[in-house]
Amino acid sequence: MLDALVEAFGLGADDTVVDLGCGTGQLSLPLAARVGAVVGVDPEPDMLALARQAALDAAAGNTTWLLGADSDLSALGRLLGERTVGALTAAVAIHFMDRDALFRAVRPLLRPGGGVAVVTNGAPLWLQDAEWSGALRECLERLLGHPVTANCQTDEAGRLLNQEALVRAGFRYTESSVQYDAPLTVDDMVGGVFSALSADRLPSAQGRAAFTAEVRDALGGRDEVTERIRVWLQFGTPD
């Protein structure tokens, strides 16, 4: 996936990439090893604290972490001045953003040949076609007290929203996908579930521990399964 992203915009050591909705730096840090600098932007201070610590642990000195949201992109442009960026990435969190306003605002920041990359991981953990996913969904439905069908707009209809907004903003659209298998631990599952919940829906620390134990029991005591991952990359390059 990183190879495809770097190739799409010709990213290299002279480039800065803005990773919007960066979370804990899951995409920012691997990108930092391939470009000159990465600016991770997220509205949650706790996410940024973890990203900053991960960057320190990885000795990634070319990363900067800013508290902000998609609506702050124009302010970031003023901060950069005449500098342009090789790419803006938005991984998973695009459904929280105003796509039309975001894609219009980023155009003046992009260098020639640069662009926007929206990255999604396909079906959420609780909606995958796997036994472990069904067990996780049942635990989540007991926790929330209602059926769980939210797809975080990572399905075909959600990707179409990204495509249409990129085209409306004057971008040339292309897409690709990468599929692979990877280990998924119970802690990964629980973290993925809780990261998708609003703050007011999160259980207490004791409740989180109980939910983790319930998921592990539902998997027959297993702590790790195999996830079939399909990552979609939706590229927008200014015409």
Coordinates of N, CA and C in Angstrom, one line a residue:
M1 N 0.8 -1.2 0.0 CA 0.0 0.0 0.0 C 0.9 1.2 0.0
L2 N 1.9 1.2 0.8 CA 2.8 2.4 0.9 C 3.6 2.6 -0.5
D3 N 3.9 1.5 -1.1 CA 4.6 1.5 -2.4 C 3.7 2.2 -3.4
A4 N 2.4 1.8 -3.4 CA 1.4 2.4 -4.3 C 1.2 3.9 -4.1
L5 N 1.2 4.3 -2.8 CA 1.0 5.7 -2.4 C 2.2 6.5 -2.9
V6 N 3.4 6.0 -2.6 CA 4.6 6.8 -3.0 C 4.7 6.9 -4.5
E7 N 4.4 5.8 -5.2 CA 4.5 5.9 -6.7 C 3.4 6.8 -7.3
A8 N 2.2 6.9 -6.7 CA 1.1 7.7 -7.3 C 1.5 9.1 -7.4
F9 N 2.3 9.7 -6.4 CA 2.6 11.1 -6.4 C 4.1 11.3 -6.5
G10 N 4.9 10.3 -6.8 CA 6.3 10.5 -6.9 C 7.0 11.0 -5.6
L11 N 6.5 10.5 -4.5 CA 7.0 11.1 -3.2 C 8.4 10.7 -2.9
G12 N 9.1 11.6 -2.3 CA 10.5 11.4 -2.0 C 11.1 12.2 -0.9
A13 N 12.4 12.3 -0.7 CA 13.0 12.9 0.4 C 12.8 14.5 0.5
D14 N 12.3 15.0 -0.6 CA 12.1 16.5 -0.6 C 10.6 16.8 -0.3
D15 N 9.8 15.8 -0.1 CA 8.4 16.1 0.1 C 7.9 16.1 1.6
T16 N 6.9 16.9 1.8 CA 6.2 16.9 3.1 C 4.8 16.3 2.8
V17 N 4.3 15.5 3.7 CA 3.0 14.9 3.6 C 2.2 15.3 4.8
V18 N 1.0 15.7 4.6 CA 0.0 16.0 5.7 C -0.9 14.8 5.8
D19 N -0.9 14.2 7.0 CA -1.7 13.0 7.3 C -2.9 13.5 8.2
L20 N -4.0 13.7 7.6 CA -5.2 14.3 8.3 C -6.0 13.2 9.0
G21 N -6.3 13.4 10.3 CA -6.9 12.4 11.1 C -6.0 11.3 11.3
C22 N -4.8 11.6 11.7 CA -3.6 10.7 11.8 C -3.8 9.7 12.9
G23 N -4.6 10.0 13.9 CA -4.7 9.0 15.0 C -3.4 8.8 15.7
T24 N -3.1 7.6 15.9 CA -1.8 7.2 16.7 C -0.6 7.1 15.7
G25 N -0.8 7.6 14.5 CA 0.4 7.6 13.6 C 0.6 6.3 12.8
Q26 N -0.5 5.5 12.7 CA -0.4 4.2 12.0 C 0.1 4.3 10.5
L27 N -0.4 5.4 9.8 CA 0.1 5.7 8.5 C 1.2 6.7 8.5
S28 N 1.2 7.6 9.4 CA 2.2 8.7 9.4 C 3.6 8.2 9.6
L29 N 3.8 7.3 10.5 CA 5.2 6.8 10.8 C 5.8 6.0 9.6
P30 N 5.1 5.0 9.0 CA 5.7 4.4 7.9 C 6.0 5.4 6.7
L31 N 5.1 6.4 6.5 CA 5.3 7.4 5.5 C 6.6 8.2 5.8
A32 N 6.8 8.5 7.1 CA 7.9 9.3 7.5 C 9.3 8.7 7.0
A33 N 9.3 7.4 6.9 CA 10.5 6.7 6.5 C 10.8 6.9 5.0
R34 N 9.8 7.4 4.3 CA 9.9 7.4 2.8 C 9.9 8.9 2.3
V35 N 9.6 9.9 3.1 CA 9.5 11.2 2.6 C 10.4 12.1 3.6
G36 N 10.4 13.4 3.2 CA 11.2 14.4 4.0 C 10.6 14.7 5.3
A37 N 9.3 14.9 5.4 CA 8.6 15.2 6.7 C 7.2 14.8 6.6
V38 N 6.6 14.5 7.7 CA 5.2 14.2 7.8 C 4.6 15.1 8.9
V39 N 3.4 15.8 8.6 CA 2.7 16.5 9.6 C 1.4 15.8 9.9
G40 N 1.3 15.2 11.1 CA 0.2 14.5 11.5 C -0.8 15.4 12.2
V41 N -2.1 15.4 11.8 CA -3.1 16.3 12.3 C -4.2 15.5 12.8
D42 N -4.7 15.7 14.1 CA -5.8 15.0 14.6 C -6.5 15.9 15.7
P43 N -7.8 15.7 15.8 CA -8.6 16.5 16.8 C -8.5 16.0 18.2
E44 N -7.9 14.8 18.4 CA -7.9 14.2 19.8 C -6.5 14.2 20.4
P45 N -6.3 15.0 21.5 CA -5.0 15.1 22.1 C -4.4 13.8 22.5
D46 N -5.3 12.8 23.0 CA -4.7 11.5 23.5 C -4.2 10.8 22.3
M47 N -4.8 10.8 21.1 CA -4.3 10.2 19.9 C -2.9 10.7 19.6
L48 N -2.8 12.1 19.6 CA -1.5 12.7 19.3 C -0.4 12.4 20.3
A49 N -0.8 12.2 21.6 CA 0.2 11.9 22.6 C 0.8 10.5 22.3
L50 N 0.0 9.6 21.9 CA 0.5 8.2 21.5 C 1.3 8.3 20.2
A51 N 0.9 9.1 19.3 CA 1.6 9.2 18.0 C 3.0 9.8 18.3
R52 N 3.0 10.8 19.1 CA 4.3 11.5 19.4 C 5.3 10.5 20.1
Q53 N 4.7 9.7 21.0 CA 5.6 8.7 21.7 C 6.1 7.6 20.8
A54 N 5.2 7.2 19.9 CA 5.6 6.2 18.9 C 6.7 6.7 18.0
A55 N 6.6 8.0 17.6 CA 7.6 8.6 16.8 C 9.0 8.7 17.6
L56 N 8.9 9.0 18.8 CA 10.1 9.0 19.6 C 10.7 7.6 19.7
D57 N 9.9 6.6 19.9 CA 10.4 5.3 20.0 C 11.0 4.8 18.7
A58 N 10.5 5.3 17.6 CA 11.0 4.9 16.3 C 12.1 5.8 15.8
A59 N 12.5 6.8 16.6 CA 13.5 7.8 16.3 C 13.1 8.5 14.9
A60 N 11.8 8.8 14.8 CA 11.3 9.5 13.6 C 11.3 11.0 13.8
G61 N 12.4 11.6 13.7 CA 12.6 13.0 14.0 C 12.0 13.9 12.9
N62 N 11.5 13.4 11.8 CA 10.9 14.2 10.8 C 9.4 14.3 10.8
T63 N 8.8 14.1 12.0 CA 7.4 14.1 12.2 C 7.0 15.3 13.1
T64 N 5.9 15.9 12.8 CA 5.3 17.0 13.6 C 3.9 16.6 13.8
W65 N 3.4 16.9 15.0 CA 2.0 16.5 15.4 C 1.2 17.8 15.8
L66 N 0.1 18.0 15.1 CA -0.7 19.2 15.4 C -2.1 18.8 15.8
L67 N -2.6 19.6 16.7 CA -4.0 19.4 17.2 C -4.9 20.2 16.2
G68 N -5.8 19.5 15.5 CA -6.6 20.2 14.5 C -7.5 19.2 13.8
A69 N -8.3 19.8 12.9 CA -9.2 19.0 12.1 C -9.2 19.5 10.6
D70 N -10.0 18.9 9.8 CA -10.0 19.2 8.4 C -10.4 20.7 8.2
S71 N -11.2 21.3 9.1 CA -11.5 22.7 8.9 C -10.3 23.6 9.2
D72 N -9.2 23.1 9.7 CA -8.0 23.9 10.0 C -7.0 23.9 8.9
L73 N -7.4 23.2 7.7 CA -6.4 23.1 6.7 C -5.9 24.4 6.1
S74 N -6.8 25.4 6.0 CA -6.4 26.6 5.4 C -5.4 27.3 6.3
A75 N -5.6 27.2 7.6 CA -4.6 27.8 8.6 C -3.2 27.1 8.4
L76 N -3.2 25.8 8.2 CA -2.0 25.1 8.0 C -1.3 25.6 6.7
G77 N -2.1 25.9 5.7 CA -1.5 26.5 4.5 C -0.8 27.8 4.8
R78 N -1.4 28.6 5.6 CA -0.7 29.9 5.9 C 0.6 29.6 6.7
L79 N 0.6 28.6 7.5 CA 1.8 28.2 8.3 C 2.9 27.7 7.4
L80 N 2.5 27.0 6.3 CA 3.5 26.5 5.4 C 4.1 27.6 4.5
G81 N 3.3 28.7 4.3 CA 3.8 29.8 3.5 C 3.8 29.3 2.0
E82 N 5.0 29.5 1.4 CA 5.1 29.2 0.0 C 5.5 27.7 -0.2
R83 N 5.7 27.0 0.9 CA 6.0 25.6 0.8 C 4.8 24.8 0.3
T84 N 5.0 23.8 -0.5 CA 3.9 23.0 -0.9 C 4.1 21.6 -0.4
V85 N 3.0 20.8 -0.4 CA 3.1 19.4 0.1 C 3.0 18.4 -1.1
G86 N 3.6 17.3 -0.9 CA 3.5 16.2 -1.9 C 2.2 15.5 -1.9
A87 N 1.6 15.4 -0.8 CA 0.3 14.7 -0.7 C -0.4 15.0 0.6
L88 N -1.7 14.9 0.6 CA -2.5 14.9 1.8 C -3.1 13.5 1.9
T89 N -3.0 12.8 3.0 CA -3.6 11.5 3.2 C -4.7 11.6 4.3
A90 N -5.7 10.8 4.1 CA -6.8 10.7 5.0 C -7.2 9.2 5.1
A91 N -6.8 8.6 6.2 CA -7.0 7.1 6.3 C -8.1 6.8 7.3
V92 N -9.1 6.2 6.8 CA -10.3 5.7 7.7 C -11.2 6.8 8.2
A93 N -10.6 8.0 8.5 CA -11.4 9.0 9.2 C -12.1 10.0 8.2
I94 N -12.1 9.7 7.0 CA -12.7 10.7 6.0 C -14.2 10.9 6.2
H95 N -14.9 9.9 6.8 CA -16.3 10.0 7.0 C -16.7 11.0 8.1
F96 N -15.6 11.5 8.9 CA -15.9 12.5 9.9 C -15.7 13.9 9.3
M97 N -15.3 14.0 8.0 CA -14.8 15.3 7.5 C -15.8 15.8 6.4
D98 N -15.7 17.1 6.2 CA -16.5 17.7 5.1 C -15.7 17.5 3.8
R99 N -16.0 16.5 3.0 CA -15.2 16.2 1.9 C -15.0 17.3 0.9
D100 N -16.1 18.0 0.5 CA -16.1 19.0 -0.5 C -15.2 20.2 0.0
A101 N -15.4 20.6 1.2 CA -14.6 21.8 1.7 C -13.1 21.4 1.8
L102 N -12.9 20.1 2.2 CA -11.5 19.7 2.4 C -10.8 19.6 1.1
F103 N -11.4 19.0 0.1 CA -10.7 18.8 -1.2 C -10.5 20.1 -1.9
R104 N -11.4 21.1 -1.7 CA -11.2 22.4 -2.3 C -10.0 23.1 -1.6
A105 N -9.9 23.0 -0.3 CA -8.9 23.7 0.5 C -7.5 23.1 0.2
V106 N -7.4 21.9 -0.1 CA -6.1 21.3 -0.2 C -5.4 21.6 -1.6
R107 N -6.2 21.9 -2.6 CA -5.6 22.1 -3.9 C -4.5 23.1 -3.9
P108 N -4.6 24.3 -3.3 CA -3.5 25.3 -3.4 C -2.2 24.8 -2.6
L109 N -2.3 23.8 -1.8 CA -1.2 23.4 -1.0 C -0.3 22.3 -1.7
L110 N -0.9 21.8 -2.8 CA -0.2 20.6 -3.5 C 0.8 21.1 -4.5
R111 N 2.0 20.5 -4.5 CA 3.0 20.7 -5.5 C 2.5 20.1 -6.8
P112 N 3.1 20.5 -8.0 CA 2.8 19.8 -9.2 C 3.0 18.3 -9.1
G113 N 2.0 17.5 -9.5 CA 2.2 16.1 -9.5 C 1.7 15.5 -8.1
G114 N 1.5 16.3 -7.1 CA 1.0 15.9 -5.8 C -0.5 15.6 -5.9
G115 N -1.0 15.2 -4.7 CA -2.4 14.9 -4.7 C -3.0 14.5 -3.4
V116 N -4.2 14.0 -3.4 CA -4.9 13.5 -2.2 C -5.0 12.0 -2.3
A117 N -4.8 11.3 -1.2 CA -5.0 9.9 -1.1 C -5.9 9.6 0.1
V118 N -7.1 9.0 -0.2 CA -8.0 8.5 0.8 C -7.8 7.0 0.9
V119 N -7.5 6.6 2.1 CA -7.2 5.2 2.4 C -8.2 4.6 3.3
T120 N -8.8 3.4 2.9 CA -9.8 2.7 3.7 C -9.4 1.3 3.7
N121 N -9.8 0.6 4.8 CA -9.5 -0.8 5.0 C -10.6 -1.7 4.8
G122 N -11.6 -1.3 3.9 CA -12.7 -2.2 3.6 C -13.6 -2.4 4.8
A123 N -14.2 -3.6 4.9 CA -15.2 -3.8 6.0 C -14.6 -3.6 7.4
P124 N -15.4 -3.0 8.3 CA -14.9 -2.9 9.7 C -14.7 -4.2 10.3
L125 N -14.0 -4.3 11.4 CA -13.8 -5.5 12.1 C -15.0 -6.3 12.4
W126 N -16.1 -5.7 12.7 CA -17.3 -6.4 13.2 C -18.2 -6.7 12.0
L127 N -17.8 -6.5 10.7 CA -18.7 -6.8 9.6 C -18.0 -7.7 8.6
Q128 N -16.9 -8.3 9.0 CA -16.2 -9.1 8.0 C -16.8 -10.6 7.9
D129 N -16.5 -11.2 6.8 CA -17.0 -12.5 6.6 C -16.0 -13.6 7.2
A130 N -16.0 -13.6 8.5 CA -15.2 -14.5 9.2 C -15.8 -14.9 10.6
E131 N -15.5 -16.1 11.1 CA -16.1 -16.5 12.3 C -15.8 -15.6 13.5
W132 N -14.5 -15.1 13.5 CA -14.1 -14.3 14.6 C -14.8 -12.9 14.6
S133 N -15.1 -12.4 13.4 CA -15.8 -11.2 13.2 C -17.3 -11.3 13.7
G134 N -17.9 -12.4 13.5 CA -19.3 -12.6 14.0 C -19.3 -12.6 15.5
A135 N -18.3 -13.3 16.1 CA -18.2 -13.3 17.6 C -18.0 -11.9 18.1
L136 N -17.1 -11.2 17.5 CA -16.9 -9.8 17.9 C -18.1 -9.0 17.8
R137 N -18.9 -9.1 16.8 CA -20.1 -8.3 16.6 C -21.1 -8.7 17.7
E138 N -21.3 -9.9 18.0 CA -22.2 -10.3 19.0 C -21.8 -9.7 20.4
C139 N -20.5 -9.7 20.7 CA -20.1 -9.0 21.9 C -20.4 -7.5 21.9
L140 N -20.1 -6.9 20.8 CA -20.4 -5.5 20.6 C -21.9 -5.1 20.7
E141 N -22.7 -6.0 20.2 CA -24.1 -5.7 20.2 C -24.6 -5.8 21.7
R142 N -24.1 -6.8 22.4 CA -24.5 -6.9 23.9 C -24.0 -5.6 24.6
L143 N -22.8 -5.1 24.3 CA -22.3 -3.9 24.9 C -23.2 -2.7 24.7
L144 N -23.6 -2.5 23.4 CA -24.3 -1.3 23.0 C -25.8 -1.5 23.2
G145 N -26.3 -2.7 23.2 CA -27.7 -3.0 23.4 C -28.5 -2.8 22.1
H146 N -27.9 -2.9 20.9 CA -28.7 -2.8 19.7 C -27.8 -3.4 18.6
P147 N -28.5 -3.8 17.5 CA -27.7 -4.4 16.3 C -26.6 -3.4 15.8
V148 N -25.5 -3.9 15.4 CA -24.4 -3.1 14.9 C -24.3 -3.3 13.4
T149 N -24.6 -2.3 12.6 CA -24.5 -2.4 11.2 C -23.6 -1.3 10.6
A150 N -23.1 -0.4 11.4 CA -22.3 0.8 10.9 C -21.1 0.3 10.1
N151 N -20.9 0.8 8.9 CA -19.7 0.4 8.1 C -18.7 1.5 8.0
C152 N -18.8 2.6 8.7 CA -17.9 3.7 8.7 C -17.6 4.2 7.2
Q153 N -18.6 4.0 6.3 CA -18.5 4.5 5.0 C -17.3 3.9 4.3
T154 N -16.9 2.7 4.6 CA -15.7 2.0 3.9 C -16.2 1.1 2.8
D155 N -17.5 1.0 2.6 CA -18.1 0.1 1.6 C -18.1 0.8 0.2
E156 N -18.6 0.2 -0.8 CA -18.6 0.8 -2.1 C -19.3 2.1 -2.2
A157 N -20.4 2.2 -1.5 CA -21.2 3.5 -1.4 C -20.4 4.6 -0.8
G158 N -19.7 4.3 0.3 CA -18.8 5.3 0.9 C -17.7 5.7 0.0
R159 N -17.1 4.8 -0.7 CA -16.0 5.1 -1.6 C -16.4 6.0 -2.7
L160 N -17.7 5.7 -3.1 CA -18.3 6.6 -4.2 C -18.4 8.0 -3.7
L161 N -18.7 8.2 -2.5 CA -18.8 9.6 -1.9 C -17.5 10.3 -2.1
N162 N -16.4 9.6 -1.8 CA -15.0 10.1 -1.9 C -14.7 10.5 -3.3
Q163 N -15.0 9.6 -4.2 CA -14.8 9.8 -5.6 C -15.5 11.0 -6.2
E164 N -16.8 11.1 -5.9 CA -17.6 12.2 -6.4 C -17.1 13.5 -5.9
A165 N -16.7 13.6 -4.6 CA -16.2 14.8 -4.0 C -14.9 15.2 -4.6
L166 N -14.0 14.3 -4.9 CA -12.7 14.6 -5.5 C -13.0 15.1 -6.9
V167 N -13.9 14.5 -7.7 CA -14.2 15.0 -9.0 C -14.8 16.4 -9.0
R168 N -15.7 16.6 -8.1 CA -16.3 18.0 -7.9 C -15.3 19.0 -7.6
A169 N -14.2 18.7 -6.9 CA -13.2 19.6 -6.6 C -12.2 19.8 -7.6
G170 N -12.4 19.1 -8.8 CA -11.4 19.3 -9.9 C -10.3 18.4 -9.9
F171 N -10.4 17.2 -9.3 CA -9.3 16.2 -9.3 C -9.5 15.2 -10.3
R172 N -8.4 14.7 -10.9 CA -8.5 13.5 -11.7 C -8.4 12.3 -10.8
Y173 N -9.4 11.4 -11.0 CA -9.6 10.3 -10.0 C -9.0 8.9 -10.5
T174 N -8.3 8.3 -9.7 CA -7.9 6.9 -9.9 C -7.9 6.1 -8.6
E175 N -8.0 4.8 -8.7 CA -8.0 4.0 -7.5 C -7.2 2.7 -7.7
S176 N -6.8 2.1 -6.6 CA -6.2 0.8 -6.6 C -6.5 0.1 -5.2
S177 N -6.2 -1.1 -5.1 CA -6.3 -1.8 -3.8 C -5.2 -2.8 -3.6
V178 N -5.0 -3.2 -2.4 CA -4.0 -4.1 -2.0 C -4.6 -5.1 -1.0
Q179 N -4.4 -6.4 -1.2 CA -5.0 -7.4 -0.3 C -3.9 -8.3 0.3
Y180 N -4.0 -8.5 1.6 CA -3.1 -9.4 2.3 C -3.7 -9.9 3.6
D181 N -3.0 -10.9 4.2 CA -3.4 -11.5 5.5 C -2.5 -10.9 6.5
A182 N -3.0 -10.7 7.7 CA -2.2 -10.2 8.8 C -2.8 -10.7 10.1
P183 N -1.9 -10.9 11.1 CA -2.4 -11.3 12.5 C -3.2 -10.2 13.1
L184 N -4.2 -10.6 13.8 CA -5.1 -9.6 14.5 C -5.3 -10.1 16.0
T185 N -4.9 -9.4 16.9 CA -5.0 -9.8 18.3 C -6.3 -9.3 18.9
V186 N -6.7 -9.9 20.1 CA -7.9 -9.4 20.8 C -7.7 -7.9 21.1
D187 N -6.5 -7.5 21.5 CA -6.3 -6.1 21.9 C -6.5 -5.2 20.6
D188 N -6.1 -5.7 19.4 CA -6.3 -5.0 18.2 C -7.8 -4.8 17.9
M189 N -8.5 -5.9 18.1 CA -10.0 -5.8 17.9 C -10.6 -4.8 18.8
V190 N -10.3 -4.9 20.1 CA -10.9 -4.0 21.1 C -10.6 -2.6 20.8
G191 N -9.3 -2.3 20.5 CA -8.9 -1.0 20.1 C -9.6 -0.4 18.9
G192 N -9.7 -1.3 17.9 CA -10.4 -0.9 16.7 C -11.9 -0.5 17.0
V193 N -12.5 -1.3 17.8 CA -13.9 -1.1 18.2 C -14.1 0.2 18.9
F194 N -13.3 0.4 19.9 CA -13.4 1.6 20.8 C -13.0 2.9 20.0
S195 N -12.1 2.8 19.1 CA -11.7 3.9 18.3 C -12.8 4.4 17.4
A196 N -13.8 3.5 17.1 CA -14.9 3.9 16.3 C -16.1 4.4 17.0
L197 N -16.0 4.4 18.4 CA -17.1 4.8 19.2 C -16.9 6.3 19.6
S198 N -18.0 7.0 19.7 CA -17.9 8.4 20.2 C -17.5 8.3 21.7
A199 N -17.0 9.4 22.2 CA -16.4 9.4 23.6 C -17.5 9.1 24.6
D200 N -18.8 9.6 24.3 CA -19.8 9.3 25.3 C -20.3 7.9 25.3
R201 N -19.9 7.1 24.3 CA -20.3 5.7 24.3 C -19.3 4.7 24.9
L202 N -18.1 5.3 25.2 CA -17.0 4.4 25.7 C -17.3 3.9 27.1
P203 N -17.1 2.6 27.4 CA -17.3 2.2 28.7 C -16.2 2.6 29.6
S204 N -16.4 2.4 30.9 CA -15.3 2.8 31.9 C -14.1 1.8 31.7
A205 N -13.0 2.1 32.4 CA -11.9 1.3 32.3 C -12.2 -0.2 32.7
Q206 N -13.0 -0.3 33.8 CA -13.4 -1.6 34.2 C -14.3 -2.3 33.1
G207 N -15.2 -1.5 32.5 CA -16.0 -2.0 31.4 C -15.2 -2.5 30.2
R208 N -14.2 -1.7 29.9 CA -13.3 -2.1 28.8 C -12.6 -3.4 29.0
A209 N -12.1 -3.6 30.3 CA -11.4 -4.8 30.6 C -12.4 -6.0 30.5
A210 N -13.6 -5.8 31.0 CA -14.6 -6.8 30.9 C -15.0 -7.2 29.5
F211 N -15.1 -6.2 28.6 CA -15.4 -6.4 27.2 C -14.3 -7.2 26.6
T212 N -13.0 -6.8 26.9 CA -11.9 -7.5 26.3 C -11.9 -9.0 26.7
A213 N -12.2 -9.3 28.0 CA -12.3 -10.7 28.4 C -13.4 -11.4 27.7
E214 N -14.6 -10.7 27.5 CA -15.7 -11.3 26.8 C -15.4 -11.7 25.4
V215 N -14.7 -10.8 24.7 CA -14.3 -11.1 23.3 C -13.3 -12.3 23.3
R216 N -12.4 -12.3 24.2 CA -11.4 -13.5 24.2 C -12.2 -14.8 24.5
D217 N -13.1 -14.7 25.4 CA -13.9 -16.0 25.7 C -14.7 -16.4 24.5
A218 N -15.3 -15.4 23.8 CA -16.1 -15.7 22.6 C -15.2 -16.3 21.5
L219 N -13.9 -16.1 21.5 CA -13.0 -16.7 20.5 C -12.4 -18.0 21.0
G220 N -13.0 -18.5 22.1 CA -12.5 -19.8 22.6 C -11.2 -19.7 23.3
G221 N -10.9 -18.5 23.8 CA -9.6 -18.3 24.6 C -8.5 -17.9 23.7
R222 N -8.7 -17.9 22.4 CA -7.6 -17.4 21.4 C -7.3 -16.0 21.6
D223 N -6.1 -15.6 21.5 CA -5.7 -14.2 21.6 C -5.3 -13.6 20.2
E224 N -5.3 -14.5 19.2 CA -4.9 -14.0 17.9 C -5.6 -14.7 16.8
V225 N -6.1 -14.0 15.8 CA -6.7 -14.7 14.6 C -6.0 -14.1 13.3
T226 N -6.4 -14.5 12.2 CA -5.9 -14.0 10.9 C -7.0 -13.1 10.2
E227 N -6.6 -11.9 9.9 CA -7.6 -11.0 9.2 C -7.2 -10.9 7.7
R228 N -8.2 -11.1 6.8 CA -8.0 -10.8 5.4 C -8.2 -9.3 5.2
I229 N -7.2 -8.6 4.8 CA -7.3 -7.1 4.7 C -7.3 -6.7 3.3
R230 N -8.2 -5.8 2.9 CA -8.2 -5.2 1.6 C -8.2 -3.7 1.8
V231 N -7.1 -3.1 1.4 CA -6.9 -1.7 1.6 C -7.2 -1.0 0.2
W232 N -8.1 0.0 0.2 CA -8.5 0.7 -0.9 C -7.7 2.1 -0.9
L233 N -7.1 2.5 -2.0 CA -6.5 3.8 -2.2 C -7.2 4.5 -3.3
Q234 N -7.7 5.7 -2.9 CA -8.5 6.5 -3.8 C -7.6 7.8 -4.0
F235 N -7.1 8.0 -5.2 CA -6.2 9.1 -5.5 C -6.9 10.2 -6.3
G236 N -6.6 11.4 -5.8 CA -7.0 12.6 -6.6 C -5.8 13.5 -6.9
T237 N -5.6 13.7 -8.2 CA -4.6 14.6 -8.7 C -5.2 15.8 -9.4
P238 N -4.8 17.0 -9.1 CA -5.4 18.2 -9.7 C -5.2 18.1 -11.2
D239 N -6.3 18.4 -12.0 CA -6.2 18.5 -13.4 C -5.4 19.7 -13.9

